[in-house]
CSV table of C-alpha atoms in Angstrom, one decimal:
chain,number,residue,atom,x,y,z
A,267,MET,CA,-16.5,44.0,13.9
A,268,PRO,CA,-18.5,41.1,15.4
A,269,GLN,CA,-16.6,38.7,17.7
A,270,LEU,CA,-16.4,35.1,16.5
A,271,PRO,CA,-16.0,31.9,18.4
A,272,PRO,CA,-12.4,30.6,18.7
A,273,ASP,CA,-10.8,29.5,15.4
A,274,TYR,CA,-10.6,25.8,14.6
A,275,PRO,CA,-6.9,24.7,14.5
A,276,GLY,CA,-5.6,25.2,11.0
A,277,ARG,CA,-8.5,27.2,9.8
A,278,PHE,CA,-6.5,29.8,7.9
A,279,GLU,CA,-4.1,27.2,6.4
A,280,LEU,CA,-7.1,25.3,5.1
A,281,ALA,CA,-8.7,28.4,3.7
A,282,ASP,CA,-5.4,29.4,1.9
A,283,GLU,CA,-5.0,25.9,0.4
A,284,VAL,CA,-7.1,26.8,-2.7
A,285,HIS,CA,-4.6,29.7,-3.3
A,286,ALA,CA,-1.5,27.6,-3.0
A,287,ARG,CA,1.0,27.4,-5.9
A,288,PRO,CA,-0.5,30.3,-8.0
A,289,PRO,CA,0.9,30.7,-11.5
A,290,GLU,CA,3.4,33.3,-12.4
A,291,PRO,CA,2.2,36.0,-14.9
A,292,LEU,CA,4.0,35.9,-18.2
A,293,GLU,CA,4.8,38.9,-20.3
A,294,LEU,CA,5.2,38.5,-24.1
A,295,PRO,CA,7.7,37.2,-25.1
A,296,SER,CA,9.2,35.1,-22.3
A,297,ARG,CA,11.2,32.0,-21.8
A,298,ALA,CA,11.1,29.5,-18.9
A,299,THR,CA,13.0,26.5,-17.6
A,300,TYR,CA,11.4,23.9,-15.3
A,301,VAL,CA,13.4,21.4,-13.3
A,302,ALA,CA,11.8,18.8,-11.0
A,303,VAL,CA,14.0,16.7,-8.7
A,304,MET,CA,13.3,13.7,-6.5
A,305,VAL,CA,14.5,14.6,-3.0
A,306,ASP,CA,15.0,12.3,-0.1
A,307,PRO,CA,13.6,13.5,3.2
A,308,VAL,CA,17.1,13.6,4.7
A,309,ASP,CA,18.2,16.1,1.9
A,310,ARG,CA,15.4,18.7,2.6
A,311,GLU,CA,17.7,20.8,4.8
A,312,SER,CA,20.5,20.8,2.3
A,313,GLU,CA,17.9,21.7,-0.4
A,314,ARG,CA,16.9,24.9,1.5
A,315,ALA,CA,20.6,25.8,2.2
A,316,HIS,CA,21.2,25.5,-1.6
A,317,VAL,CA,18.3,27.9,-2.3
A,318,VAL,CA,19.7,30.3,0.3
A,319,ARG,CA,23.1,30.3,-1.5
A,320,LEU,CA,21.3,31.3,-4.7
A,321,PHE,CA,19.6,34.3,-3.0
A,322,GLU,CA,22.9,35.3,-1.4
A,323,ALA,CA,24.6,35.2,-4.8
A,324,PHE,CA,22.1,37.8,-6.1
A,325,GLY,CA,22.2,39.8,-2.8
A,326,VAL,CA,18.5,39.1,-2.2
A,327,GLU,CA,16.9,38.3,1.2
A,328,PRO,CA,16.2,34.5,1.3
A,329,PRO,CA,12.7,33.2,1.9
A,330,ASP,CA,11.6,32.4,5.4
A,331,ALA,CA,12.4,28.9,6.8
A,332,GLY,CA,9.5,26.5,6.7
A,333,LEU,CA,7.9,27.7,3.5
A,334,THR,CA,6.9,25.0,1.0
A,335,GLN,CA,6.6,27.4,-1.9
A,336,PHE,CA,7.7,30.9,-2.8
A,337,SER,CA,8.5,33.1,-5.8
A,338,ALA,CA,11.0,35.9,-6.0
A,339,SER,CA,12.9,38.2,-8.4
A,340,LEU,CA,16.6,37.8,-8.7
A,341,GLY,CA,17.3,40.8,-10.8
A,342,GLU,CA,15.9,40.2,-14.3
A,343,LEU,CA,15.5,36.4,-13.5
A,344,ARG,CA,12.4,35.2,-11.6
A,345,ILE,CA,12.4,32.0,-9.6
A,346,LYS,CA,9.5,30.0,-8.4
A,347,TRP,CA,10.1,27.0,-6.0
A,348,GLU,CA,7.5,24.4,-4.8
A,349,ARG,CA,8.1,21.5,-2.5
A,350,HIS,CA,5.8,18.5,-3.1
A,351,GLY,CA,5.5,15.2,-1.3
A,352,GLU,CA,8.4,13.4,-3.0
A,353,PHE,CA,9.8,16.0,-5.3
A,354,SER,CA,10.6,19.7,-5.6
A,355,GLY,CA,10.0,21.9,-8.6
A,356,TYR,CA,12.0,24.9,-9.8
A,357,VAL,CA,10.7,27.3,-12.4
A,358,PHE,CA,13.1,30.0,-13.8
A,359,LEU,CA,11.5,32.8,-15.9
A,360,LEU,CA,13.2,35.3,-18.0
A,361,PRO,CA,11.7,38.0,-20.4
A,362,GLY,CA,12.7,38.0,-24.0
A,363,LEU,CA,13.8,35.2,-26.4
A,364,SER,CA,17.1,33.7,-27.4
A,365,PRO,CA,18.5,34.3,-30.9
A,366,THR,CA,17.8,30.7,-31.9
A,367,PRO,CA,15.2,28.4,-30.3
A,368,PHE,CA,16.1,27.2,-26.9
A,369,THR,CA,19.8,28.1,-27.1
A,370,GLU,CA,19.9,30.6,-24.2
A,371,PRO,CA,17.4,29.3,-21.6
A,372,ALA,CA,16.6,31.2,-18.5
A,373,THR,CA,19.0,29.0,-16.5
A,374,THR,CA,22.0,30.7,-18.2
A,375,ARG,CA,21.5,33.5,-15.7
A,376,LEU,CA,22.1,31.2,-12.7
A,377,PRO,CA,25.5,31.2,-11.0
A,378,ALA,CA,27.9,28.7,-12.6
A,379,GLY,CA,27.5,25.2,-11.0
A,380,TRP,CA,24.4,26.0,-9.0
A,381,LEU,CA,21.8,24.2,-11.2
A,382,GLU,CA,23.7,20.9,-11.4
A,383,THR,CA,24.4,20.8,-7.6
A,384,ILE,CA,20.7,21.0,-6.6
A,385,PRO,CA,20.1,18.2,-4.1
A,386,GLY,CA,18.2,15.3,-5.6
A,387,GLN,CA,17.9,13.5,-8.9
A,388,THR,CA,16.3,15.1,-12.0
A,389,ILE,CA,13.0,13.5,-13.0
A,390,VAL,CA,11.8,16.3,-15.3
A,391,ALA,CA,13.6,19.2,-17.1
A,392,ALA,CA,11.9,21.3,-19.7
A,393,HIS,CA,12.4,24.6,-21.6
A,394,ALA,CA,9.4,26.7,-22.7
A,395,LYS,CA,8.9,29.9,-24.4
A,396,LEU,CA,5.9,32.3,-24.9
A,397,VAL,CA,5.8,34.0,-28.3
A,398,ALA,CA,3.2,36.0,-30.3
A,399,GLY,CA,0.9,33.8,-32.4
A,400,ALA,CA,-0.2,34.7,-35.9
A,401,GLU,CA,-3.8,35.0,-37.0
A,402,ALA,CA,-3.5,32.0,-39.2
A,403,VAL,CA,-3.4,28.5,-37.7
A,404,PRO,CA,0.3,27.7,-37.2
A,405,ASP,CA,1.7,24.8,-39.3
A,406,PRO,CA,3.3,22.2,-37.0
A,407,GLN,CA,5.9,21.5,-39.7
A,408,ALA,CA,7.0,25.1,-39.5
A,409,LEU,CA,7.9,24.4,-35.8
A,410,SER,CA,10.2,21.5,-36.7
A,411,ASP,CA,13.3,23.5,-36.0
A,412,HIS,CA,12.1,24.0,-32.5
A,413,PHE,CA,11.8,20.2,-31.9
A,414,ALA,CA,14.7,18.8,-33.9
A,415,GLY,CA,12.4,17.5,-36.6
A,416,ASN,CA,10.4,15.3,-34.3
A,417,ILE,CA,6.6,14.9,-34.7
A,418,VAL,CA,4.9,17.8,-33.1
A,419,VAL,CA,1.9,17.4,-30.8
A,420,GLY,CA,-0.3,20.4,-30.1
A,421,SER,CA,-3.6,22.2,-30.2
A,422,SER,CA,-5.5,25.4,-29.7
A,423,ILE,CA,-5.9,26.0,-26.0
A,424,GLY,CA,-8.0,28.3,-23.8
A,425,GLU,CA,-10.8,28.3,-26.3
A,426,GLY,CA,-8.7,29.8,-29.0
A,427,ALA,CA,-6.7,32.2,-26.8
A,428,GLY,CA,-3.4,30.5,-27.7
A,429,TYR,CA,-1.6,27.5,-29.0
A,430,ALA,CA,0.6,24.9,-27.3
A,431,PHE,CA,3.1,22.6,-29.0
A,432,THR,CA,5.6,20.0,-27.8
A,433,ASP,CA,7.1,16.7,-28.9
A,434,PHE,CA,7.3,15.1,-25.4
A,435,LYS,CA,10.9,14.1,-26.1
A,436,ILE,CA,14.1,14.8,-24.1
A,437,HIS,CA,16.5,16.6,-26.4
A,438,ALA,CA,20.3,16.7,-26.4
A,439,ASP,CA,20.5,19.2,-23.6
A,440,GLY,CA,18.5,16.8,-21.4
A,441,CYS,CA,15.3,18.9,-21.5
A,442,ALA,CA,11.9,18.6,-23.1
A,443,ARG,CA,10.5,21.6,-25.1
A,444,PHE,CA,7.2,23.5,-25.1
A,445,VAL,CA,6.1,26.4,-27.3
A,446,LEU,CA,3.2,28.5,-26.1
A,447,MET,CA,1.8,31.0,-28.7
A,448,ASP,CA,-0.3,34.0,-27.6
A,449,ARG,CA,-3.5,34.9,-29.4
A,450,GLY,CA,-5.1,36.9,-26.6
A,451,LEU,CA,-3.9,35.4,-23.4
A,452,THR,CA,-3.7,37.6,-20.4
A,453,PRO,CA,-0.4,37.5,-18.4
A,454,ARG,CA,-2.1,35.4,-15.7
A,455,GLN,CA,-3.8,33.2,-18.2
A,456,ALA,CA,-0.5,32.6,-20.0
A,457,GLY,CA,1.1,31.7,-16.7
A,458,ARG,CA,-1.7,29.3,-15.9
A,459,MET,CA,-1.3,27.6,-19.3
A,460,LEU,CA,2.4,27.3,-19.0
A,461,GLN,CA,2.0,25.9,-15.5
A,462,ARG,CA,-0.4,23.3,-16.7
A,463,LEU,CA,1.9,22.2,-19.5
A,464,LEU,CA,4.8,21.8,-17.1
A,465,GLU,CA,2.7,20.0,-14.6
A,466,ILE,CA,1.4,17.6,-17.3
A,467,GLU,CA,5.1,16.7,-18.1
A,468,ALA,CA,6.0,16.3,-14.4
A,469,TYR,CA,3.0,14.3,-13.4
A,470,ARG,CA,3.3,12.2,-16.6
A,471,MET,CA,6.9,11.2,-15.6
A,472,LEU,CA,6.0,10.6,-12.0
A,473,ALA,CA,3.0,8.4,-12.9
A,474,LEU,CA,5.3,6.3,-15.1
A,475,LEU,CA,7.8,5.6,-12.3
A,476,ALA,CA,5.8,2.5,-11.5
A,477,LEU,CA,6.0,1.1,-15.1
A,478,PRO,CA,9.4,-0.6,-14.7
A,479,MET,CA,8.2,-2.1,-11.4
A,480,ALA,CA,5.0,-3.4,-13.1
A,481,ARG,CA,7.0,-5.0,-15.9
A,482,GLU,CA,9.3,-6.6,-13.4
A,483,GLN,CA,6.3,-7.9,-11.4
A,484,LEU,CA,4.6,-9.5,-14.4
A,485,PRO,CA,6.8,-12.6,-14.6
A,486,ARG,CA,6.6,-13.1,-10.9
A,487,ILE,CA,2.8,-12.9,-11.0
A,488,VAL,CA,2.7,-15.5,-13.7
A,489,GLN,CA,4.9,-17.8,-11.7
A,490,ILE,CA,2.8,-17.3,-8.6
A,491,GLU,CA,-0.4,-17.9,-10.6
A,492,ARG,CA,1.0,-21.2,-11.9
A,493,SER,CA,2.1,-22.3,-8.5
A,494,LEU,CA,-1.3,-21.4,-7.1
A,495,GLU,CA,-3.0,-23.4,-9.8
A,496,THR,CA,-0.9,-26.5,-8.9
A,497,LEU,CA,-1.7,-26.1,-5.2
A,498,THR,CA,-5.4,-25.6,-5.7
A,499,GLY,CA,-5.4,-28.7,-8.0
A,500,ALA,CA,-3.7,-30.7,-5.3
A,501,ILE,CA,-6.2,-29.5,-2.7
A,502,ALA,CA,-9.1,-30.8,-4.9
A,503,HIS,CA,-7.7,-34.4,-4.7
A,504,GLU,CA,-8.4,-36.6,-1.7
A,505,GLY,CA,-5.5,-38.0,0.2
A,506,ALA,CA,-3.2,-35.0,-0.4
A,507,ASP,CA,-0.8,-34.0,2.3
A,508,GLU,CA,-2.8,-31.2,3.7
A,509,GLU,CA,-0.1,-30.0,6.1
A,510,ARG,CA,2.5,-29.7,3.3
A,511,LEU,CA,0.0,-27.9,1.1
A,512,LEU,CA,-0.9,-25.5,3.9
A,513,GLN,CA,2.8,-24.7,4.4
A,514,GLU,CA,3.2,-24.0,0.6
A,515,LEU,CA,0.1,-21.8,0.6
A,516,THR,CA,1.5,-19.9,3.6
A,517,ARG,CA,4.8,-19.4,1.8
A,518,THR,CA,3.0,-18.2,-1.3
A,519,ALA,CA,0.8,-15.8,0.7
A,520,ALA,CA,4.0,-14.3,2.4
A,521,GLN,CA,5.6,-13.8,-1.1
A,522,ILE,CA,2.5,-12.0,-2.4
A,523,GLU,CA,2.3,-9.9,0.7
A,524,HIS,CA,6.0,-8.9,0.2
A,525,GLU,CA,5.3,-7.9,-3.4
A,526,LEU,CA,2.3,-5.9,-2.3
A,527,THR,CA,4.2,-4.1,0.4
A,528,ALA,CA,7.0,-3.3,-2.1
A,529,THR,CA,4.8,-2.0,-4.9
A,530,GLN,CA,1.5,-0.6,-3.6
A,531,TYR,CA,2.8,2.9,-2.6
A,532,ARG,CA,4.2,3.4,-6.1
A,533,PHE,CA,1.1,2.0,-7.8
A,534,GLY,CA,-1.1,4.2,-5.7
A,535,ALA,CA,1.0,7.2,-6.6
A,536,THR,CA,0.6,6.3,-10.3
A,537,ARG,CA,-3.2,6.4,-10.0
A,538,ALA,CA,-3.1,9.8,-8.3
A,539,TYR,CA,-0.6,11.3,-10.8
A,540,ALA,CA,-2.5,9.9,-13.8
A,541,GLU,CA,-5.6,11.6,-12.5
A,542,LEU,CA,-3.7,14.9,-12.2
A,543,VAL,CA,-2.5,14.5,-15.8
A,544,ARG,CA,-6.1,14.0,-17.0
A,545,THR,CA,-7.3,17.0,-15.0
A,546,ARG,CA,-4.5,19.3,-16.3
A,547,ILE,CA,-5.2,18.3,-19.9
A,548,ALA,CA,-8.9,19.0,-19.4
A,549,GLU,CA,-8.0,22.5,-18.0
A,550,LEU,CA,-6.2,23.3,-21.3
A,551,ARG,CA,-9.6,23.2,-23.1
A,552,GLU,CA,-8.0,21.9,-26.3
A,553,VAL,CA,-9.4,22.4,-29.8
A,554,ARG,CA,-7.9,20.2,-32.5
A,555,ILE,CA,-5.6,21.6,-35.2
A,556,PRO,CA,-6.3,19.7,-38.4
A,557,GLY,CA,-3.6,17.1,-39.1
A,558,THR,CA,-2.1,17.4,-35.6
A,559,GLN,CA,-2.5,15.2,-32.6
A,560,THR,CA,-3.8,16.9,-29.5
A,561,ILE,CA,-2.1,16.4,-26.2
A,562,GLU,CA,-5.0,14.4,-25.0
A,563,GLU,CA,-4.9,12.1,-28.0
A,564,PHE,CA,-1.1,11.6,-27.6
A,565,MET,CA,-1.5,10.7,-23.9
A,566,ALA,CA,-4.4,8.3,-24.8
A,567,ARG,CA,-2.1,6.5,-27.3
A,568,ARG,CA,0.7,5.5,-24.9
A,569,PHE,CA,0.4,7.1,-21.5
A,570,THR,CA,-3.0,5.7,-20.7
A,571,PRO,CA,-2.0,2.1,-21.6
A,572,ALA,CA,1.1,2.4,-19.5
A,573,VAL,CA,-1.0,3.5,-16.5
A,574,ALA,CA,-3.5,0.7,-17.2
A,575,THR,CA,-0.6,-1.8,-17.1
A,576,CYS,CA,0.4,-0.5,-13.6
A,577,ASN,CA,-3.2,-0.7,-12.5
A,578,THR,CA,-3.6,-4.2,-13.9
A,579,VAL,CA,-0.5,-5.5,-12.1
A,580,SER,CA,-1.7,-3.9,-8.9
A,581,GLN,CA,-5.1,-5.5,-9.3
A,582,ARG,CA,-3.7,-8.9,-10.1
A,583,LEU,CA,-1.6,-8.9,-7.0
A,584,HIS,CA,-4.6,-8.1,-4.9
A,585,GLU,CA,-6.6,-10.8,-6.6
A,586,LEU,CA,-3.8,-13.3,-6.0
A,587,ALA,CA,-3.8,-12.4,-2.3
A,588,ASP,CA,-7.6,-13.0,-2.2
A,589,ARG,CA,-7.3,-16.3,-4.1
A,590,VAL,CA,-4.5,-17.5,-1.8
A,591,ALA,CA,-6.6,-16.5,1.2
A,592,GLN,CA,-9.6,-18.4,-0.1
A,593,ALA,CA,-7.5,-21.5,-0.9
A,594,SER,CA,-5.9,-21.3,2.5
A,595,GLY,CA,-9.4,-21.1,4.1
A,596,LEU,CA,-10.6,-24.2,2.2
A,597,LEU,CA,-7.5,-26.2,3.0
A,598,ALA,CA,-7.7,-25.1,6.6
A,599,THR,CA,-11.3,-26.3,6.7
A,600,ARG,CA,-10.2,-29.6,5.3
A,601,VAL,CA,-7.4,-29.9,7.8
A,602,GLY,CA,-9.8,-28.9,10.6
A,603,ILE,CA,-12.4,-31.6,9.5
A,604,ALA,CA,-9.6,-34.2,9.4
A,605,ARG,CA,-8.4,-33.2,12.9
A,606,GLU,CA,-12.0,-33.2,14.1
A,607,LYS,CA,-12.4,-36.8,12.9
A,608,GLN,CA,-9.1,-37.7,14.6
A,609,ASN,CA,-10.3,-36.1,17.8
A,610,GLN,CA,-13.6,-37.9,17.6
A,611,ALA,CA,-11.8,-41.2,17.2
A,612,LEU,CA,-9.6,-40.4,20.1
A,613,LEU,CA,-12.5,-39.5,22.3
A,614,ALA,CA,-14.3,-42.7,21.3
A,615,SER,CA,-11.2,-44.7,22.2
A,616,MET,CA,-10.9,-42.8,25.5
A,617,ASN,CA,-14.6,-43.5,26.2
A,618,ARG,CA,-14.0,-47.2,25.6
A,619,ARG,CA,-11.0,-47.2,27.9
A,620,ALA,CA,-13.0,-45.4,30.5
A,621,GLN,CA,-15.8,-48.0,30.3
A,622,LEU,CA,-13.2,-50.8,30.6
A,623,GLN,CA,-11.7,-49.0,33.6
A,624,LEU,CA,-15.2,-48.7,35.1
A,625,ARG,CA,-15.8,-52.4,34.7
A,626,LEU,CA,-12.4,-53.2,36.1
A,627,GLN,CA,-13.1,-50.8,39.0
A,628,LYS,CA,-16.4,-52.5,39.7
A,629,ALA,CA,-14.7,-55.9,39.6
A,630,VAL,CA,-12.0,-54.6,41.9
A,631,GLU,CA,-14.6,-53.2,44.2
A,632,GLY,CA,-16.3,-56.6,44.4
A,633,LEU,CA,-13.0,-58.2,45.2
A,634,SER,CA,-12.3,-55.4,47.7
A,635,MET,CA,-15.6,-56.0,49.4
A,636,ALA,CA,-14.9,-59.7,49.7
A,637,ALA,CA,-11.5,-59.0,51.1
A,638,ILE,CA,-13.0,-56.5,53.6
A,639,VAL,CA,-15.7,-59.0,54.7
A,640,TYR,CA,-13.0,-61.7,55.0
A,641,TYR,CA,-10.8,-59.6,57.1
A,642,ALA,CA,-13.7,-58.2,59.2
A,643,ALA,CA,-15.0,-61.8,59.7
A,644,GLY,CA,-11.5,-62.7,60.9
A,645,LEU,CA,-11.5,-59.9,63.4
A,646,VAL,CA,-15.0,-61.0,64.6
A,647,GLY,CA,-13.6,-64.5,65.0
A,648,TYR,CA,-10.7,-63.3,67.1
A,649,VAL,CA,-13.0,-61.3,69.3
A,650,VAL,CA,-15.3,-64.3,69.8
A,651,LYS,CA,-12.4,-66.6,70.5
A,652,GLY,CA,-11.1,-64.2,73.0
A,653,GLY,CA,-14.5,-64.1,74.7
A,654,LYS,CA,-14.7,-67.9,74.7
A,655,ALA,CA,-11.2,-68.2,76.2
A,656,ALA,CA,-12.5,-65.8,78.9
A,657,GLY,CA,-15.1,-68.4,79.8
A,658,LEU,CA,-18.1,-67.0,77.8
A,659,PRO,CA,-20.3,-69.6,76.3
A,660,LEU,CA,-19.8,-68.6,72.6
A,661,ASP,CA,-19.9,-70.6,69.5
A,662,ALA,CA,-17.2,-69.0,67.4
A,663,GLU,CA,-18.0,-70.7,64.1
A,664,LEU,CA,-21.7,-69.8,64.4
A,665,ILE,CA,-21.1,-66.2,65.3
A,666,VAL,CA,-18.6,-65.7,62.5
A,667,GLY,CA,-21.0,-67.3,60.0
A,668,LEU,CA,-23.8,-65.1,61.1
A,669,SER,CA,-21.6,-61.9,60.9
A,670,ILE,CA,-20.6,-62.4,57.4
A,671,PRO,CA,-23.9,-61.2,55.8
A,672,VAL,CA,-24.0,-58.3,58.2
A,673,LEU,CA,-20.4,-57.3,57.4
A,674,ALA,CA,-21.1,-57.7,53.6
A,675,GLY,CA,-24.2,-55.4,53.9
A,676,VAL,CA,-22.2,-52.8,55.8
A,677,ALA,CA,-19.3,-52.9,53.3
A,678,TYR,CA,-21.7,-52.6,50.4
A,679,LEU,CA,-23.4,-49.5,52.0
A,680,VAL,CA,-20.1,-47.9,52.7
A,681,LEU,CA,-18.8,-48.4,49.2
A,682,ARG,CA,-22.1,-47.2,47.7
A,683,ARG,CA,-22.0,-44.1,49.8
A,684,ALA,CA,-18.4,-43.4,48.8
A,685,ARG,CA,-19.3,-43.7,45.0
A,686,ARG,CA,-22.2,-41.3,45.4
A,687,HIS,CA,-20.0,-38.8,47.2
A,688,LEU,CA,-17.4,-39.0,44.5
A,689,ALA,CA,-20.0,-38.5,41.7
A,690,SER,CA,-21.5,-35.5,43.5
A,691,SER,CA,-18.0,-34.0,43.8
A,692,GLU,CA,-17.4,-34.4,40.1
A,693,ARG,CA,-20.7,-32.8,39.2
A,694,ASP,CA,-20.0,-29.8,41.5
A,695,SER,CA,-16.6,-29.3,39.9
């Protein structure tokens, strides 16, 4: 055997993914019960413990810990368990049929009290049975006793290898009902068809979990749209209080973001489950029975519009968020322009004040130079007078008068040099 490079982490798990959740083969005749429960993550351990108790009651070795799916025989009863992202599914299979339709389901073989104490909340429960099909096309009216007189939905499936019927209603026992008729189905094929029917029911219910949320959101969306219309109308008028409008838009944006956060997981799940429903229906390969709605037609009549409602509400919330962002951007631009004008006016005012200060500074410098010359001339006078008192032949008034221009020139040069040094320091900084 040739040696291979080291395996990529998870290589075998990824390769086995396409083999996950295989259908259970069905022998003719058979009956099945499917129960799907919504399970909180904190209840996962108690869920496994509950399954272990069932195996112990039948004296069968429980499945290994950590498994997300398994199937096992509990005497004549067969159980299949699957853990999904937010729910768990239980399928109970039993050979043979009850004396009257759906009166003795496979769950009657479970220990008393075990089924109702499964951790979680029931989202789907359904009974199904596999029976032999006649050569002639079955009359849906003849199946009315199976569905309490309700309108029957069904078709030929598997390119004529069988028939599938249901009414998509929850009956008095809390379960939906499916009848699968064999006209050449292999045990594996019968198991696949039953699995698809049960998955259609499960994913249909899970997809519609967002519908009450969507209906609750519609009035809020209308209210937000009206509020946004009023705000955008106010933005279009000059002289509006931009600061107040910006605060209102911020509050509206926060409200929309809250609604998006609260709903988008459920709406995203609806899109995913609805696609699974469409896929499973396509895998049935239905052929119409004259006078009877196919499963695909039935779903298109009510299920598809319900999913469209959820998608529309989700899309409207996203569009509202975009519109609020655009309005906020426009208003922020207006506020920015107004502030820019205020800043320009303030800078112009500061420039005028600076010019006045410069003029005042020049005036003060002129006065300062006069004062300096005056005091310097006084000092020169004192020096000359001192020399005259010492006997030097000096004319104090003449010398002081001649020193004044010289002192003024020196003071001017000193002040000029000081201004240049200050200007150079400001440019360097």
